[in-house]
C-alpha positions as YAML, in Angstrom:
chain: A
units: angstrom
residues:
- id: 1
  name: MET
  ca: [98.76, 41.01, 30.49]
- id: 2
  name: ASP
  ca: [96.35, 42.28, 27.83]
- id: 3
  name: ASP
  ca: [93.52, 42.56, 30.35]
- id: 4
  name: ALA
  ca: [95.62, 44.25, 33.04]
- id: 5
  name: ILE
  ca: [93.78, 46.96, 34.96]
- id: 6
  name: TRP
  ca: [97.02, 48.83, 35.64]
- id: 7
  name: ASP
  ca: [100.50, 48.32, 34.30]
- id: 8
  name: LEU
  ca: [102.98, 47.70, 37.11]
- id: 9
  name: PRO
  ca: [105.46, 48.75, 38.20]
- id: 10
  name: VAL
  ca: [104.86, 52.46, 37.85]
- id: 11
  name: ARG
  ca: [108.12, 54.28, 37.21]
- id: 12
  name: GLY
  ca: [108.89, 57.97, 37.40]
- id: 13
  name: LYS
  ca: [111.78, 59.80, 35.82]
- id: 14
  name: LEU
  ca: [115.31, 58.95, 36.95]
- id: 15
  name: PRO
  ca: [116.56, 62.03, 38.81]
- id: 16
  name: ALA
  ca: [119.74, 63.74, 37.68]
- id: 17
  name: ALA
  ca: [122.93, 63.07, 39.60]
- id: 18
  name: PRO
  ca: [123.52, 65.70, 42.31]
- id: 19
  name: ASP
  ca: [126.49, 68.01, 42.53]
- id: 20
  name: PRO
  ca: [129.11, 65.96, 44.44]
- id: 21
  name: ALA
  ca: [130.06, 69.09, 46.40]
- id: 22
  name: LEU
  ca: [126.52, 69.31, 47.80]
- id: 23
  name: VAL
  ca: [126.54, 65.69, 48.91]
- id: 24
  name: GLU
  ca: [130.01, 66.00, 50.42]
- id: 25
  name: GLY
  ca: [129.00, 69.16, 52.25]
- id: 26
  name: LEU
  ca: [125.82, 67.62, 53.64]
- id: 27
  name: SER
  ca: [127.80, 64.60, 54.82]
- id: 28
  name: ARG
  ca: [129.62, 66.94, 57.24]
- id: 29
  name: ILE
  ca: [126.51, 68.39, 58.91]
- id: 30
  name: SER
  ca: [124.04, 66.76, 61.27]
- id: 31
  name: SER
  ca: [120.43, 65.98, 60.50]
- id: 32
  name: ALA
  ca: [119.50, 68.35, 63.35]
- id: 33
  name: THR
  ca: [121.36, 71.22, 61.70]
- id: 34
  name: ALA
  ca: [119.87, 70.46, 58.29]
- id: 35
  name: CYS
  ca: [116.38, 70.33, 59.79]
- id: 36
  name: ALA
  ca: [116.85, 73.60, 61.70]
- id: 37
  name: LYS
  ca: [118.23, 75.49, 58.70]
- id: 38
  name: LEU
  ca: [115.40, 74.31, 56.48]
- id: 39
  name: HIS
  ca: [112.90, 75.37, 59.14]
- id: 40
  name: ALA
  ca: [114.48, 78.82, 59.14]
- id: 41
  name: GLN
  ca: [113.81, 78.92, 55.38]
- id: 42
  name: GLY
  ca: [110.15, 78.06, 55.96]
- id: 43
  name: ILE
  ca: [110.43, 74.36, 55.05]
- id: 44
  name: ARG
  ca: [108.92, 72.75, 58.15]
- id: 45
  name: ARG
  ca: [108.13, 69.10, 57.38]
- id: 46
  name: THR
  ca: [111.51, 67.54, 56.62]
- id: 47
  name: PHE
  ca: [112.02, 65.09, 59.49]
- id: 48
  name: VAL
  ca: [111.05, 61.51, 58.65]
- id: 49
  name: GLU
  ca: [109.20, 60.57, 61.82]
- id: 50
  name: GLY
  ca: [109.38, 56.93, 62.86]
- id: 51
  name: PRO
  ca: [112.43, 55.27, 61.28]
- id: 52
  name: ARG
  ca: [115.39, 54.84, 63.62]
- id: 53
  name: PRO
  ca: [118.91, 53.57, 62.82]
- id: 54
  name: ILE
  ca: [119.28, 49.82, 63.26]
- id: 55
  name: ALA
  ca: [122.76, 50.47, 64.65]
- id: 56
  name: PRO
  ca: [124.18, 53.57, 66.43]
- id: 57
  name: GLY
  ca: [126.76, 55.81, 64.82]
- id: 58
  name: GLN
  ca: [125.45, 55.62, 61.26]
- id: 59
  name: LYS
  ca: [125.68, 58.76, 59.09]
- id: 60
  name: ILE
  ca: [124.77, 59.17, 55.42]
- id: 61
  name: ALA
  ca: [124.03, 61.84, 52.85]
- id: 62
  name: GLY
  ca: [123.01, 61.20, 49.26]
- id: 63
  name: ARG
  ca: [120.56, 61.51, 46.41]
- id: 64
  name: VAL
  ca: [117.03, 60.34, 47.15]
- id: 65
  name: ARG
  ca: [115.62, 57.45, 45.15]
- id: 66
  name: THR
  ca: [112.12, 56.41, 46.11]
- id: 67
  name: LEU
  ca: [110.03, 53.27, 46.44]
- id: 68
  name: GLN
  ca: [106.29, 53.43, 47.03]
- id: 69
  name: PHE
  ca: [104.21, 50.65, 48.57]
- id: 70
  name: MET
  ca: [100.45, 50.76, 48.07]
- id: 71
  name: PRO
  ca: [97.57, 48.79, 49.59]
- id: 72
  name: GLN
  ca: [97.00, 45.42, 47.98]
- id: 73
  name: ARG
  ca: [93.96, 44.86, 45.84]
- id: 74
  name: GLU
  ca: [93.78, 41.27, 44.75]
- id: 75
  name: ASP
  ca: [92.41, 41.94, 41.26]
- id: 76
  name: ILE
  ca: [95.56, 43.98, 40.56]
- id: 77
  name: ALA
  ca: [98.35, 42.73, 42.81]
- id: 78
  name: SER
  ca: [98.79, 40.53, 45.84]
- id: 79
  name: GLY
  ca: [101.63, 38.82, 47.67]
- id: 80
  name: LEU
  ca: [100.76, 35.29, 46.57]
- id: 81
  name: GLY
  ca: [103.88, 33.66, 45.21]
- id: 82
  name: GLN
  ca: [106.26, 35.73, 47.34]
- id: 83
  name: GLU
  ca: [109.57, 36.40, 45.51]
- id: 84
  name: TYR
  ca: [108.28, 35.01, 42.23]
- id: 85
  name: VAL
  ca: [105.75, 37.82, 42.17]
- id: 86
  name: GLU
  ca: [107.91, 40.45, 43.90]
- id: 87
  name: ARG
  ca: [110.77, 40.04, 41.40]
- id: 88
  name: HIS
  ca: [108.54, 41.76, 38.80]
- id: 89
  name: THR
  ca: [107.58, 44.65, 41.09]
- id: 90
  name: ALA
  ca: [108.94, 48.10, 41.80]
- id: 91
  name: LEU
  ca: [110.99, 46.60, 44.65]
- id: 92
  name: TRP
  ca: [113.20, 44.57, 42.34]
- id: 93
  name: HIS
  ca: [113.25, 47.24, 39.63]
- id: 94
  name: VAL
  ca: [114.48, 50.04, 41.87]
- id: 95
  name: LEU
  ca: [117.26, 47.84, 43.24]
- id: 96
  name: GLU
  ca: [118.45, 47.13, 39.70]
- id: 97
  name: ASP
  ca: [118.50, 50.88, 38.99]
- id: 98
  name: ILE
  ca: [120.29, 52.00, 42.15]
- id: 99
  name: GLU
  ca: [123.48, 53.98, 41.52]
- id: 100
  name: PRO
  ca: [126.44, 54.53, 43.85]
- id: 101
  name: GLY
  ca: [125.67, 56.99, 46.63]
- id: 102
  name: ASP
  ca: [121.88, 56.75, 46.36]
- id: 103
  name: VAL
  ca: [119.68, 56.77, 49.47]
- id: 104
  name: LEU
  ca: [116.53, 54.70, 48.99]
- id: 105
  name: VAL
  ca: [113.56, 56.32, 50.75]
- id: 106
  name: VAL
  ca: [110.54, 54.04, 51.13]
- id: 107
  name: GLN
  ca: [106.86, 54.79, 51.75]
- id: 108
  name: ALA
  ca: [105.34, 51.91, 53.73]
- id: 109
  name: TYR
  ca: [102.89, 53.71, 56.05]
- id: 110
  name: GLY
  ca: [104.74, 52.58, 59.16]
- id: 111
  name: SER
  ca: [103.37, 49.06, 58.60]
- id: 112
  name: ALA
  ca: [104.35, 46.54, 61.27]
- id: 113
  name: TYR
  ca: [103.59, 43.65, 58.94]
- id: 114
  name: THR
  ca: [105.56, 44.55, 55.81]
- id: 115
  name: GLY
  ca: [109.21, 43.48, 55.73]
- id: 116
  name: CYS
  ca: [110.28, 45.81, 52.95]
- id: 117
  name: PHE
  ca: [113.84, 44.44, 52.78]
- id: 118
  name: GLY
  ca: [115.62, 41.32, 53.93]
- id: 119
  name: ASP
  ca: [119.08, 39.84, 53.82]
- id: 120
  name: MET
  ca: [119.38, 39.23, 50.06]
- id: 121
  name: LEU
  ca: [117.95, 42.57, 48.96]
- id: 122
  name: VAL
  ca: [120.09, 44.56, 51.39]
- id: 123
  name: ARG
  ca: [123.20, 42.70, 50.24]
- id: 124
  name: TYR
  ca: [122.38, 43.51, 46.63]
- id: 125
  name: PHE
  ca: [121.69, 47.17, 47.41]
- id: 126
  name: LYS
  ca: [125.05, 47.46, 49.13]
- id: 127
  name: ARG
  ca: [126.87, 45.77, 46.27]
- id: 128
  name: LYS
  ca: [125.30, 48.27, 43.87]
- id: 129
  name: GLY
  ca: [126.90, 51.06, 45.91]
- id: 130
  name: GLY
  ca: [123.79, 52.40, 47.67]
- id: 131
  name: ALA
  ca: [124.58, 54.67, 50.60]
- id: 132
  name: GLY
  ca: [121.67, 53.65, 52.84]
- id: 133
  name: ILE
  ca: [117.96, 52.96, 53.20]
- id: 134
  name: VAL
  ca: [115.30, 54.98, 55.03]
- id: 135
  name: VAL
  ca: [112.09, 53.00, 55.26]
- id: 136
  name: ASP
  ca: [108.84, 54.10, 56.89]
- id: 137
  name: GLY
  ca: [108.19, 50.45, 57.71]
- id: 138
  name: ARG
  ca: [110.03, 47.33, 58.77]
- id: 139
  name: ILE
  ca: [112.75, 44.97, 57.66]
- id: 140
  name: ARG
  ca: [113.22, 41.24, 58.10]
- id: 141
  name: ASP
  ca: [116.27, 39.00, 58.71]
- id: 142
  name: LEU
  ca: [117.47, 41.57, 61.24]
- id: 143
  name: PRO
  ca: [120.53, 39.65, 62.58]
- id: 144
  name: ARG
  ca: [121.91, 39.03, 59.08]
- id: 145
  name: VAL
  ca: [120.99, 42.50, 57.84]
- id: 146
  name: SER
  ca: [122.75, 44.07, 60.84]
- id: 147
  name: GLY
  ca: [125.88, 42.13, 59.96]
- id: 148
  name: ILE
  ca: [125.97, 43.53, 56.43]
- id: 149
  name: GLY
  ca: [126.91, 46.97, 57.75]
- id: 150
  name: LEU
  ca: [124.63, 49.02, 55.49]
- id: 151
  name: PRO
  ca: [123.17, 52.10, 57.21]
- id: 152
  name: ILE
  ca: [119.42, 51.54, 57.55]
- id: 153
  name: TRP
  ca: [116.69, 53.53, 59.28]
- id: 154
  name: SER
  ca: [113.47, 51.57, 59.87]
- id: 155
  name: THR
  ca: [110.58, 51.34, 62.31]
- id: 156
  name: GLY
  ca: [111.62, 47.88, 63.47]
- id: 157
  name: ALA
  ca: [111.69, 44.24, 62.42]
- id: 158
  name: THR
  ca: [109.08, 41.74, 61.27]
- id: 159
  name: PRO
  ca: [109.15, 38.12, 60.05]
- id: 160
  name: HIS
  ca: [106.99, 39.04, 57.04]
- id: 161
  name: TYR
  ca: [108.23, 39.40, 53.49]
- id: 162
  name: ALA
  ca: [107.43, 42.57, 51.55]
- id: 163
  name: SER
  ca: [104.02, 41.64, 50.13]
- id: 164
  name: GLN
  ca: [102.92, 39.12, 52.76]
- id: 165
  name: ALA
  ca: [100.45, 41.44, 54.45]
- id: 166
  name: GLU
  ca: [98.52, 44.50, 53.31]
- id: 167
  name: LEU
  ca: [100.97, 46.32, 51.02]
- id: 168
  name: PHE
  ca: [102.54, 45.77, 47.59]
- id: 169
  name: PRO
  ca: [105.60, 47.40, 45.93]
- id: 170
  name: TRP
  ca: [103.87, 49.65, 43.43]
- id: 171
  name: ALA
  ca: [106.09, 52.44, 42.06]
- id: 172
  name: TYR
  ca: [109.59, 53.85, 42.11]
- id: 173
  name: ASP
  ca: [111.22, 57.20, 41.38]
- id: 174
  name: VAL
  ca: [107.90, 58.89, 42.23]
- id: 175
  name: PRO
  ca: [107.00, 61.31, 45.06]
- id: 176
  name: VAL
  ca: [106.50, 59.50, 48.36]
- id: 177
  name: ALA
  ca: [105.22, 60.36, 51.84]
- id: 178
  name: VAL
  ca: [107.51, 59.05, 54.56]
- id: 179
  name: GLY
  ca: [106.97, 59.68, 58.24]
- id: 180
  name: GLY
  ca: [104.97, 62.84, 57.52]
- id: 181
  name: ALA
  ca: [107.54, 64.26, 55.09]
- id: 182
  name: LEU
  ca: [107.39, 64.58, 51.30]
- id: 183
  name: ALA
  ca: [110.40, 63.11, 49.48]
- id: 184
  name: LEU
  ca: [110.92, 63.70, 45.77]
- id: 185
  name: PRO
  ca: [113.29, 61.72, 43.57]
- id: 186
  name: GLY
  ca: [116.46, 63.79, 43.31]
- id: 187
  name: ASP
  ca: [116.11, 65.44, 46.71]
- id: 188
  name: LEU
  ca: [118.94, 64.87, 49.16]
- id: 189
  name: CYS
  ca: [118.75, 63.00, 52.44]
- id: 190
  name: VAL
  ca: [120.83, 63.41, 55.59]
- id: 191
  name: ALA
  ca: [120.46, 60.77, 58.28]
- id: 192
  name: ASP
  ca: [122.25, 60.04, 61.54]
- id: 193
  name: ASP
  ca: [121.44, 59.01, 65.12]
- id: 194
  name: ASP
  ca: [118.81, 61.77, 65.39]
- id: 195
  name: GLY
  ca: [116.93, 60.40, 62.38]
- id: 196
  name: ALA
  ca: [116.51, 61.17, 58.68]
- id: 197
  name: VAL
  ca: [115.85, 64.57, 57.10]
- id: 198
  name: VAL
  ca: [114.85, 65.28, 53.50]
- id: 199
  name: VAL
  ca: [116.70, 68.26, 52.00]
- id: 200
  name: PRO
  ca: [115.02, 69.74, 48.91]
- id: 201
  name: LEU
  ca: [117.64, 69.88, 46.17]
- id: 202
  name: ARG
  ca: [117.05, 73.58, 45.45]
- id: 203
  name: ARG
  ca: [117.60, 74.46, 49.11]
- id: 204
  name: ALA
  ca: [120.74, 72.38, 49.70]
- id: 205
  name: GLY
  ca: [123.20, 75.17, 48.89]
- id: 206
  name: GLN
  ca: [121.49, 77.58, 51.29]
- id: 207
  name: VAL
  ca: [121.45, 74.89, 53.98]
- id: 208
  name: LEU
  ca: [125.20, 74.41, 53.64]
- id: 209
  name: GLU
  ca: [125.92, 78.13, 53.80]
- id: 210
  name: ALA
  ca: [123.84, 78.56, 56.94]
- id: 211
  name: ALA
  ca: [125.14, 75.35, 58.52]
- id: 212
  name: ALA
  ca: [128.81, 76.28, 58.16]
- id: 213
  name: ASP
  ca: [128.43, 79.32, 60.40]
- id: 214
  name: HIS
  ca: [125.98, 77.62, 62.75]
- id: 215
  name: GLU
  ca: [128.17, 74.62, 63.50]
- id: 216
  name: GLN
  ca: [131.25, 76.80, 63.95]
- id: 217
  name: TRP
  ca: [129.63, 79.12, 66.48]
- id: 218
  name: GLU
  ca: [128.16, 76.12, 68.29]
- id: 219
  name: ARG
  ca: [131.67, 74.70, 68.70]
- id: 220
  name: TYR
  ca: [132.76, 78.04, 70.10]
- id: 221
  name: SER
  ca: [129.76, 78.19, 72.46]
- id: 222
  name: ARG
  ca: [130.30, 74.61, 73.59]
- id: 223
  name: ALA
  ca: [133.88, 75.42, 74.52]
- id: 224
  name: ARG
  ca: [132.87, 78.57, 76.41]
- id: 225
  name: ILE
  ca: [130.13, 76.74, 78.33]
- id: 226
  name: GLU
  ca: [132.63, 74.01, 79.28]
- id: 227
  name: GLU
  ca: [134.89, 76.79, 80.60]
- id: 228
  name: GLY
  ca: [132.08, 78.10, 82.81]
- id: 229
  name: GLY
  ca: [130.29, 80.57, 80.54]
- id: 230
  name: ALA
  ca: [126.61, 81.28, 81.11]
- id: 231
  name: LEU
  ca: [124.13, 79.43, 78.90]
- id: 232
  name: SER
  ca: [122.14, 82.64, 78.41]
- id: 233
  name: ASP
  ca: [125.26, 84.30, 77.00]
- id: 234
  name: TYR
  ca: [126.43, 81.55, 74.68]
- id: 235
  name: TYR
  ca: [123.38, 79.60, 73.52]
- id: 236
  name: PRO
  ca: [122.29, 81.19, 71.39]
- id: 237
  name: LEU
  ca: [124.85, 83.95, 71.05]
- id: 238
  name: THR
  ca: [123.89, 87.42, 72.19]
- id: 239
  name: PRO
  ca: [124.99, 90.44, 70.15]
- id: 240
  name: GLU
  ca: [127.95, 90.83, 72.51]
- id: 241
  name: THR
  ca: [129.05, 87.19, 72.44]
- id: 242
  name: ARG
  ca: [128.43, 87.08, 68.69]
- id: 243
  name: ALA
  ca: [131.00, 89.84, 68.29]
- id: 244
  name: GLU
  ca: [133.31, 87.89, 70.61]
- id: 245
  name: TYR
  ca: [132.85, 84.78, 68.48]
- id: 246
  name: GLU
  ca: [133.51, 86.66, 65.24]
- id: 247
  name: ARG
  ca: [136.80, 88.02, 66.62]
- id: 248
  name: TRP
  ca: [137.76, 84.45, 67.60]
- id: 249
  name: ARG
  ca: [136.76, 83.16, 64.16]
- id: 250
  name: ASP
  ca: [138.79, 85.83, 62.36]
- id: 251
  name: VAL
  ca: [141.86, 84.91, 64.36]
- id: 252
  name: LYS
  ca: [141.38, 81.22, 63.57]
- id: 253
  name: GLU
  ca: [140.93, 81.88, 59.86]
- id: 254
  name: SER
  ca: [144.06, 84.06, 59.72]
- id: 255
  name: GLN
  ca: [146.26, 81.37, 61.23]
...
């Protein structure tokens, strides 16, 4: 419109495709490990607080694509017209741009009244090859969405469509705030039963290096504790049990 106050949707820059080795490596580590290793690097706000998996046993890792909801202001955008309005918003646009392996991370302020995705949109996202959705808000059509089998982390369900209440799909491929964490387009996301963690792209390699040793010594410690070892000796390792673990690891690697 010539008299538009603001041109919507707002679109950021499409992030570059990540190194497949980084994504594959992150797919083998837990969100807890990723979160802990980032914390050790001084990156403290990576856990997306609020969204939980809609089904147990889900695990994803992939490039972050973002969708940002903003408060409605009726002189700019409102939910009147439902899909006929929403089809021209950032919600439809980002779904058209999704590439295989992408994780869509959505800023929705934890709203209980905004059903950011429903049956049709989730089906389309899956057909496009998306790896999963992490939404700081709710979804609708929960029984049908659950049957699609796409990994989704959300704060719950609602009967509302995306722009029925106080929010409107505003922008995509822009920085978003989700559950107290900052997610940038092109970051990586790891999510499992413990929740979702945003991994800054430039830190992913360091996370993988630290995680490889961490998860291996935890397996060793778990086995020793099961055999009757003392928790204070094996979690975390002491200098003495660390040396014991390293001897065990060297034997394993030589076999």
